[in-house]
PDB file of C-alpha atoms in Angstrom:
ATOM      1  CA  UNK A 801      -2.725  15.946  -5.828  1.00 45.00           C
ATOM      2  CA  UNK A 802      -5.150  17.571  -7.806  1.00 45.00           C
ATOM      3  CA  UNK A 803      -7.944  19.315  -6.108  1.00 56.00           C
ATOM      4  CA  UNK A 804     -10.387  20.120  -9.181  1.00 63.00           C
ATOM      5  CA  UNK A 805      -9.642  17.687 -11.971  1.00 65.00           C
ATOM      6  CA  UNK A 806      -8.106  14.253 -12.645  1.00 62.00           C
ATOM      7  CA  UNK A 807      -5.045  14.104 -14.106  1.00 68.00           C
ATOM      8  CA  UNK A 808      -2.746  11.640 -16.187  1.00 68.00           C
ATOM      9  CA  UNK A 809       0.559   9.617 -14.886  1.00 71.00           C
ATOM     10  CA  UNK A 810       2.523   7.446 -17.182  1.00 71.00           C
ATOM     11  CA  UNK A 811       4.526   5.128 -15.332  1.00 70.00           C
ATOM     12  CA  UNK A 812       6.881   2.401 -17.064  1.00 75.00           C
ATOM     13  CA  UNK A 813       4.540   2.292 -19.947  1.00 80.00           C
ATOM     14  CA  UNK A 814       0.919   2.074 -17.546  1.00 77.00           C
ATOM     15  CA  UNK A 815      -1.147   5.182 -18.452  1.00 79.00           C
ATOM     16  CA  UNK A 816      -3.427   5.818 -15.203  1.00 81.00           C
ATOM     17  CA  UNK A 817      -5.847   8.431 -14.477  1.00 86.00           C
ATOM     18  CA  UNK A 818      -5.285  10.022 -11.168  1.00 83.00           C
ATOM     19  CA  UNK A 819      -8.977  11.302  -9.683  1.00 83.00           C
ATOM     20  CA  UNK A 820      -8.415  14.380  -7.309  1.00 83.00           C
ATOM     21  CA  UNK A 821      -7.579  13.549  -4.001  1.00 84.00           C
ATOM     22  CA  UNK A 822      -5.960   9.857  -4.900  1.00 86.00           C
ATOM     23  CA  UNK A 823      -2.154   9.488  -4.250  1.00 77.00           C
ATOM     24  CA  UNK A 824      -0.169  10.704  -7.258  1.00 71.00           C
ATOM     25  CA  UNK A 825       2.314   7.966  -8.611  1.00 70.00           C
ATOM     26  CA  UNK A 826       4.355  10.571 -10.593  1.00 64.00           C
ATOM     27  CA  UNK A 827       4.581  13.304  -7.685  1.00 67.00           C
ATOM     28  CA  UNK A 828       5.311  11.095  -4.839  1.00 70.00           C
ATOM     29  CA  UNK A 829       7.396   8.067  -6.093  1.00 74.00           C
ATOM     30  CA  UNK A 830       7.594   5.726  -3.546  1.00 84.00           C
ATOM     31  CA  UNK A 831       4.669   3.886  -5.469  1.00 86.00           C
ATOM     32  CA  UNK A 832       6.878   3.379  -8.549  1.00 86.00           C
ATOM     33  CA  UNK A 833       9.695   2.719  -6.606  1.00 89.00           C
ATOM     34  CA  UNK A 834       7.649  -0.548  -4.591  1.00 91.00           C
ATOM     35  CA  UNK A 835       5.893  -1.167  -8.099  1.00 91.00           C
ATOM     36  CA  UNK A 836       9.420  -1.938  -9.634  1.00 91.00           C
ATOM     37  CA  UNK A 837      10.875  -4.409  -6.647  1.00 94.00           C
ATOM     38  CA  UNK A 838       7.747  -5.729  -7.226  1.00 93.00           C
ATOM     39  CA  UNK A 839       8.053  -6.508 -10.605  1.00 93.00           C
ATOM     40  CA  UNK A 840      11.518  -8.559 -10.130  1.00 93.00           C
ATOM     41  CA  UNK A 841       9.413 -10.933  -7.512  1.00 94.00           C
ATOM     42  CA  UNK A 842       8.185 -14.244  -8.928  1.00 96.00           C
ATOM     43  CA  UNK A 843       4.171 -13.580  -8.282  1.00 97.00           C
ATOM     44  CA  UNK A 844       2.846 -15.914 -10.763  1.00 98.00           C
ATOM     45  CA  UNK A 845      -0.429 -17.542  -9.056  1.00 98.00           C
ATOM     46  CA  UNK A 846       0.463 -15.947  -5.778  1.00 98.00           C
ATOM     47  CA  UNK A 847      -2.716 -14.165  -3.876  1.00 98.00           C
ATOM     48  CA  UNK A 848      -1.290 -10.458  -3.399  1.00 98.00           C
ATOM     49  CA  UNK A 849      -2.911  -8.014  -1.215  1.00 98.00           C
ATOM     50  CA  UNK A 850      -2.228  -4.253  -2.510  1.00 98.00           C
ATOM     51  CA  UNK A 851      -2.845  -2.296   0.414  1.00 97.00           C
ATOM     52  CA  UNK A 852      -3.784   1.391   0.248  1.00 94.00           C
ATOM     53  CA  UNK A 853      -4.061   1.199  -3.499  1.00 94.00           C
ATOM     54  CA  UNK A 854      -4.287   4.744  -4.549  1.00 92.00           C
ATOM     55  CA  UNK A 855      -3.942   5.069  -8.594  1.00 93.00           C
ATOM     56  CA  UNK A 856      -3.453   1.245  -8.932  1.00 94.00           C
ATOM     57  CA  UNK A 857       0.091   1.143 -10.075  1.00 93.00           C
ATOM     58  CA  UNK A 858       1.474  -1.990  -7.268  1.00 95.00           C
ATOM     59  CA  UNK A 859      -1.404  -3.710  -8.571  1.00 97.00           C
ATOM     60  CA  UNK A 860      -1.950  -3.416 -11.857  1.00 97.00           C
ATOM     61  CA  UNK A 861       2.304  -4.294 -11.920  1.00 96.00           C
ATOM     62  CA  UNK A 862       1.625  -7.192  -9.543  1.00 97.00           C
ATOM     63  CA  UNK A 863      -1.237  -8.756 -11.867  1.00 97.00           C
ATOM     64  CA  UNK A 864       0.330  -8.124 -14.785  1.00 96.00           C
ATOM     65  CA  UNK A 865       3.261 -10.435 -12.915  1.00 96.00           C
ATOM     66  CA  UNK A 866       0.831 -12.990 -12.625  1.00 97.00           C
ATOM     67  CA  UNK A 867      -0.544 -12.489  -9.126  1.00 98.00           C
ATOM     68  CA  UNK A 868      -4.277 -12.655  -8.102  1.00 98.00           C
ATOM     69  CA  UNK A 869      -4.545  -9.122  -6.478  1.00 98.00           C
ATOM     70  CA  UNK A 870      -6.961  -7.789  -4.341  1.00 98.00           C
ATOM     71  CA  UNK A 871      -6.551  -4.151  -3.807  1.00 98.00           C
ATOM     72  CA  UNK A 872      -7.437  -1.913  -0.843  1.00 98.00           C
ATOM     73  CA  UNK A 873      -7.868   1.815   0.111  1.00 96.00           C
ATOM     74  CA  UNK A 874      -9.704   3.587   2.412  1.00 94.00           C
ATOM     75  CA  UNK A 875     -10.332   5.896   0.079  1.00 94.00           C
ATOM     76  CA  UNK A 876     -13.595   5.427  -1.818  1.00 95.00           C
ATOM     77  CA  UNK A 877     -12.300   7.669  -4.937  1.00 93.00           C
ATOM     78  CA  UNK A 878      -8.873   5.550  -5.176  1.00 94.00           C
ATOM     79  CA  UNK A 879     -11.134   2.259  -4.853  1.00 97.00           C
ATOM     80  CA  UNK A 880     -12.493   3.605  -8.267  1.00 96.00           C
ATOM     81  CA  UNK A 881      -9.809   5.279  -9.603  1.00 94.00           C
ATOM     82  CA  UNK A 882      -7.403   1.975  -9.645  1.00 96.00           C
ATOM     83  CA  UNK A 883     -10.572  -0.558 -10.867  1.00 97.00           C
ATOM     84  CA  UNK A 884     -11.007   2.328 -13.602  1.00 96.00           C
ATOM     85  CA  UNK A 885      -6.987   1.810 -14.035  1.00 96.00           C
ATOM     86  CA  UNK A 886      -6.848  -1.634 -14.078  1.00 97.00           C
ATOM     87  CA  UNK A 887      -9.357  -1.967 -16.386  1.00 97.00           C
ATOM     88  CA  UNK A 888      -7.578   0.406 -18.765  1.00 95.00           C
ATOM     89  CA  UNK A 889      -4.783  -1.607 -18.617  1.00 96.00           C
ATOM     90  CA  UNK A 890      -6.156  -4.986 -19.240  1.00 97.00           C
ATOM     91  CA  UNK A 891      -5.733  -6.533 -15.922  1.00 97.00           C
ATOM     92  CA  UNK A 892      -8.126  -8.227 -13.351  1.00 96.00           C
ATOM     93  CA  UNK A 893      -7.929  -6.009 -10.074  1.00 97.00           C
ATOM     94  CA  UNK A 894     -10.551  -7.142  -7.021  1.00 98.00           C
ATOM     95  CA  UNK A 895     -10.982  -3.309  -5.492  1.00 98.00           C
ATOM     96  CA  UNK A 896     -12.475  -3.227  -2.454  1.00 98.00           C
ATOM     97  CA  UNK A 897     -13.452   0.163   0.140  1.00 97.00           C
ATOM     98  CA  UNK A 898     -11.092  -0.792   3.675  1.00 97.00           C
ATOM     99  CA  UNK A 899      -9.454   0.851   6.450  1.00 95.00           C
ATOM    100  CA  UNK A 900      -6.772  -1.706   6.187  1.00 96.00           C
ATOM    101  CA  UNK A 901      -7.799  -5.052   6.629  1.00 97.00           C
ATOM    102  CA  UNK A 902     -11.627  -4.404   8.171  1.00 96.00           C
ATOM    103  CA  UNK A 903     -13.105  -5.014   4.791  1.00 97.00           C
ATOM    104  CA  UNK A 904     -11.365  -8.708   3.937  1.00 97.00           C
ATOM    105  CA  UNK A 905     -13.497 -10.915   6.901  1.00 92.00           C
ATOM    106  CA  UNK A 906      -9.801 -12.993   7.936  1.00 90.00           C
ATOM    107  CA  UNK A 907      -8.779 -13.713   4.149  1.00 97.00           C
ATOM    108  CA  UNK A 908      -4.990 -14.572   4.017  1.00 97.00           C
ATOM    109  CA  UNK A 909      -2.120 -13.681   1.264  1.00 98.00           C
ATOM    110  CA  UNK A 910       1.085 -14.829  -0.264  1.00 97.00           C
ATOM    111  CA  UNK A 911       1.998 -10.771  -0.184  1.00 97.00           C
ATOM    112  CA  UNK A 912       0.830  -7.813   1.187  1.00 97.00           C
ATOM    113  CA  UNK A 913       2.282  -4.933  -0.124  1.00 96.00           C
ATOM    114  CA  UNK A 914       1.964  -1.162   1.047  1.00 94.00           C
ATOM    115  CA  UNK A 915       3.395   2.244   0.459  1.00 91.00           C
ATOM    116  CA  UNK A 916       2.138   3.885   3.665  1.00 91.00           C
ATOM    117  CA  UNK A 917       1.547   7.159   5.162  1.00 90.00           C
ATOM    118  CA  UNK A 918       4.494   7.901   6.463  1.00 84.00           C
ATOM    119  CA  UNK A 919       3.957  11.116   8.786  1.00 85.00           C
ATOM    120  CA  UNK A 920       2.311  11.902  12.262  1.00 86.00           C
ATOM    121  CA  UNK A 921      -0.473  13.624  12.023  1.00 90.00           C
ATOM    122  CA  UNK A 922      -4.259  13.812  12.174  1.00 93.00           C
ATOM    123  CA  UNK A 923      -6.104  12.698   8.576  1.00 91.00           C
ATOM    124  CA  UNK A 924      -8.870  15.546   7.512  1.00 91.00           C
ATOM    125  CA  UNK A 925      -9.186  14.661   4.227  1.00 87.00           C
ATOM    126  CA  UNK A 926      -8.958  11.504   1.731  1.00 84.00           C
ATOM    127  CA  UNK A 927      -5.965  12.892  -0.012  1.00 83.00           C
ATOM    128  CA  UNK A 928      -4.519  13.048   3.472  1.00 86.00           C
ATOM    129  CA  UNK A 929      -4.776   9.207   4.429  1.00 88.00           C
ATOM    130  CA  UNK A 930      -1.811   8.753   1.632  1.00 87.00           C
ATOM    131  CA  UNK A 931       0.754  10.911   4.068  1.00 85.00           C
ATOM    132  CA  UNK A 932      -0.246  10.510   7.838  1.00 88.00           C
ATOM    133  CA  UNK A 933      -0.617   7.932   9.580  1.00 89.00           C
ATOM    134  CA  UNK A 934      -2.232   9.507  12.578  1.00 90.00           C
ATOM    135  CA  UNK A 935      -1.668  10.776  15.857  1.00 90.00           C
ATOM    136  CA  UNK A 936       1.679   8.775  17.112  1.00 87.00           C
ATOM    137  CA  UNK A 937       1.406   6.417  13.505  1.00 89.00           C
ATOM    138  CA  UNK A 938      -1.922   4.948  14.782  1.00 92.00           C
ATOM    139  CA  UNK A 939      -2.945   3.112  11.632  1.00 93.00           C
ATOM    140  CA  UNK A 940       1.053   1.507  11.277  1.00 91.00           C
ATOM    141  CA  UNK A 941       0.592   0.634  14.184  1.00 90.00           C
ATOM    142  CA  UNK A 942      -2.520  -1.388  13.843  1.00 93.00           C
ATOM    143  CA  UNK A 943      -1.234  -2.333  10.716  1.00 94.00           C
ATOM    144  CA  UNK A 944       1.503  -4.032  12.194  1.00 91.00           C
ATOM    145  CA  UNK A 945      -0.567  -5.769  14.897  1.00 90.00           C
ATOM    146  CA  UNK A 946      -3.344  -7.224  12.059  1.00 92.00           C
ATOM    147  CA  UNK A 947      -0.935  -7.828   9.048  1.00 92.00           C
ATOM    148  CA  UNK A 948       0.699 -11.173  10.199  1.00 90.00           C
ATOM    149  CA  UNK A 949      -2.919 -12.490  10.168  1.00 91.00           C
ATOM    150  CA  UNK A 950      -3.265 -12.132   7.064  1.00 95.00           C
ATOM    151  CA  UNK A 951      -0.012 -13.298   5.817  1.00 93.00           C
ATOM    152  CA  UNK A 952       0.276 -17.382   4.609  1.00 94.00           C
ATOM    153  CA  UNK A 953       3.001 -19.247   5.815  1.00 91.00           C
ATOM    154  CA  UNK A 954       6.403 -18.165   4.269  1.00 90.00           C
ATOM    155  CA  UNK A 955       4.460 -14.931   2.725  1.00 92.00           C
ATOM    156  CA  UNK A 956       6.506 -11.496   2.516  1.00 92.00           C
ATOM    157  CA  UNK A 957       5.133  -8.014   3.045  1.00 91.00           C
ATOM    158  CA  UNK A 958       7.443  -5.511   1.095  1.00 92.00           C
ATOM    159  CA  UNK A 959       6.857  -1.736   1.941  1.00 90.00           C
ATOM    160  CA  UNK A 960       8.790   1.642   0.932  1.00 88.00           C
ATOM    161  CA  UNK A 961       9.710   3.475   3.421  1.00 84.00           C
ATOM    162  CA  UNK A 962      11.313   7.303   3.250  1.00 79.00           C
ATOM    163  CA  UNK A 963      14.144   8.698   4.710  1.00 78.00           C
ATOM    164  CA  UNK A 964      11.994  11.268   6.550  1.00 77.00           C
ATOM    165  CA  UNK A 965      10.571   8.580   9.174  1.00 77.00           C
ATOM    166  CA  UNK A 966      11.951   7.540  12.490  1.00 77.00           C
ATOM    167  CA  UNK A 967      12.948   3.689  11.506  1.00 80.00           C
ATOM    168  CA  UNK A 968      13.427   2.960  14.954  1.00 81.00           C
ATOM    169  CA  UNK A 969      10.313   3.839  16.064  1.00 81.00           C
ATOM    170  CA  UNK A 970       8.609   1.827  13.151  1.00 81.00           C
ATOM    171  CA  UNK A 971      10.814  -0.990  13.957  1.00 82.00           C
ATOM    172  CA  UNK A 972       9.355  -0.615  17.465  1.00 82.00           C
ATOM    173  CA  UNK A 973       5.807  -1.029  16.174  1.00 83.00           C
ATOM    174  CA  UNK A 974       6.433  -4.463  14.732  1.00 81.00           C
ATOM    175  CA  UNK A 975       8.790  -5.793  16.991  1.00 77.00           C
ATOM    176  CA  UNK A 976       6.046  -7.830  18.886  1.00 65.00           C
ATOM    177  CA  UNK A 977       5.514  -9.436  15.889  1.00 61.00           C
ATOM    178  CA  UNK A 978       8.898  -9.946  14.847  1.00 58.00           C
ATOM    179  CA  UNK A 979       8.979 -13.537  15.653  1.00 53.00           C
ATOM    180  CA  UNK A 980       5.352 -14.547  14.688  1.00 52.00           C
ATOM    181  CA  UNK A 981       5.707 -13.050  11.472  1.00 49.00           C
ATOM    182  CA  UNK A 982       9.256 -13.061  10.816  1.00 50.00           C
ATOM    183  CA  UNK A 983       9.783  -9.648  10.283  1.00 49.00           C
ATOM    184  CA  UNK A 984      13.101  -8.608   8.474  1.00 50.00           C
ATOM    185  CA  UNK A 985      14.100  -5.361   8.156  1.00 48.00           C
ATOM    186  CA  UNK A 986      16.849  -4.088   4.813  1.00 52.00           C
ATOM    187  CA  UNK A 987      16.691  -2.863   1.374  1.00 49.00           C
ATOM    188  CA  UNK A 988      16.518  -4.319  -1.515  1.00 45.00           C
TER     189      UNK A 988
END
């Protein structure tokens, strides 16, 4: 993160500005790391949800694969930074202000993809909605209550995860939803 002044990623050939306090594809790269599974997914026509959108990259990848991509971030400077981005780039990004899914009134999606905050803690700033997720993972967990309501039939919700999180405590958040949503837990 930059504090004072917006700085420039590249990443695989997208040139994005980064605003202070948005997510920075280039330092933390879990975002290029989802952006490129992404990329090997069929998405043509599909309706993709890019949650916590940050710079843009998972979208602007995901439309230029064809999807129809809404893009969400509770962060009202990332909101702008990835419709700025996404413009650049010559995609079609729908950039909406959320805390998750408050902000889409019940709409559904083929995928939902997120790189989320994946720390404990209490958020203070913008820049820190990117890395915690709140006391005892508050918003995965009511992201993993919400998200298979907004997930069509037979749709997939890819995230990255790091090495640094408890997995079995995340695969305790969504295990109520397990069957419902047909949660599947691996790497690809």
């Amino acid at each position: 993160y930059s504090r004072n002044r917006e700085l420039v990623a590249r990443v695989d050939g997208i040139e994005l500005k980064v605003a202070p306090s948005v997510f920075h594809p280039r330092v933390f790269g879990s975002s290029p790391i989802l952006a490129r599974y992404l990329a090997s997914l069929d998405l043509q026509g599909k309706s993709f949800l890019d949650m916590g959108s940050g710079s843009g990259i998972v979208g602007i990848t995901a439309a230029r694969a064809g999807a129809r991509v809404t893009a969400v971030d509770v962060n009202e400077a990332a909101v702008k930074c990835a419709s700025e981005n996404a413009k650049a780039a010559g995609v079609d990004l729908e950039c909406i202000h959320s805390d998750l899914f408050s902000a889409l009134r019940g709409r559904k999606f083929d995928v939902i993809a997120w790189n989320p905050p994946f720390f404990p803690g209490i958020v203070r700033t913008p820049a820190e909605a990117a890395l915690y997720a709140g006391e005892d993972y508050m918003v995965i967990r009511r992201f993993a209550q919400d998200f298979p309501n907004c997930l069509n039939p037979n749709g997939r919700t890819p995230l990255v995860l790091s090495r640094d999180l408890d997995l079995s405590a995340w695969q305790g958040f969504f295990k109520r939803f397990q069957e419902r949503a047909a949660v599947r837990w691996g790497r690809s």
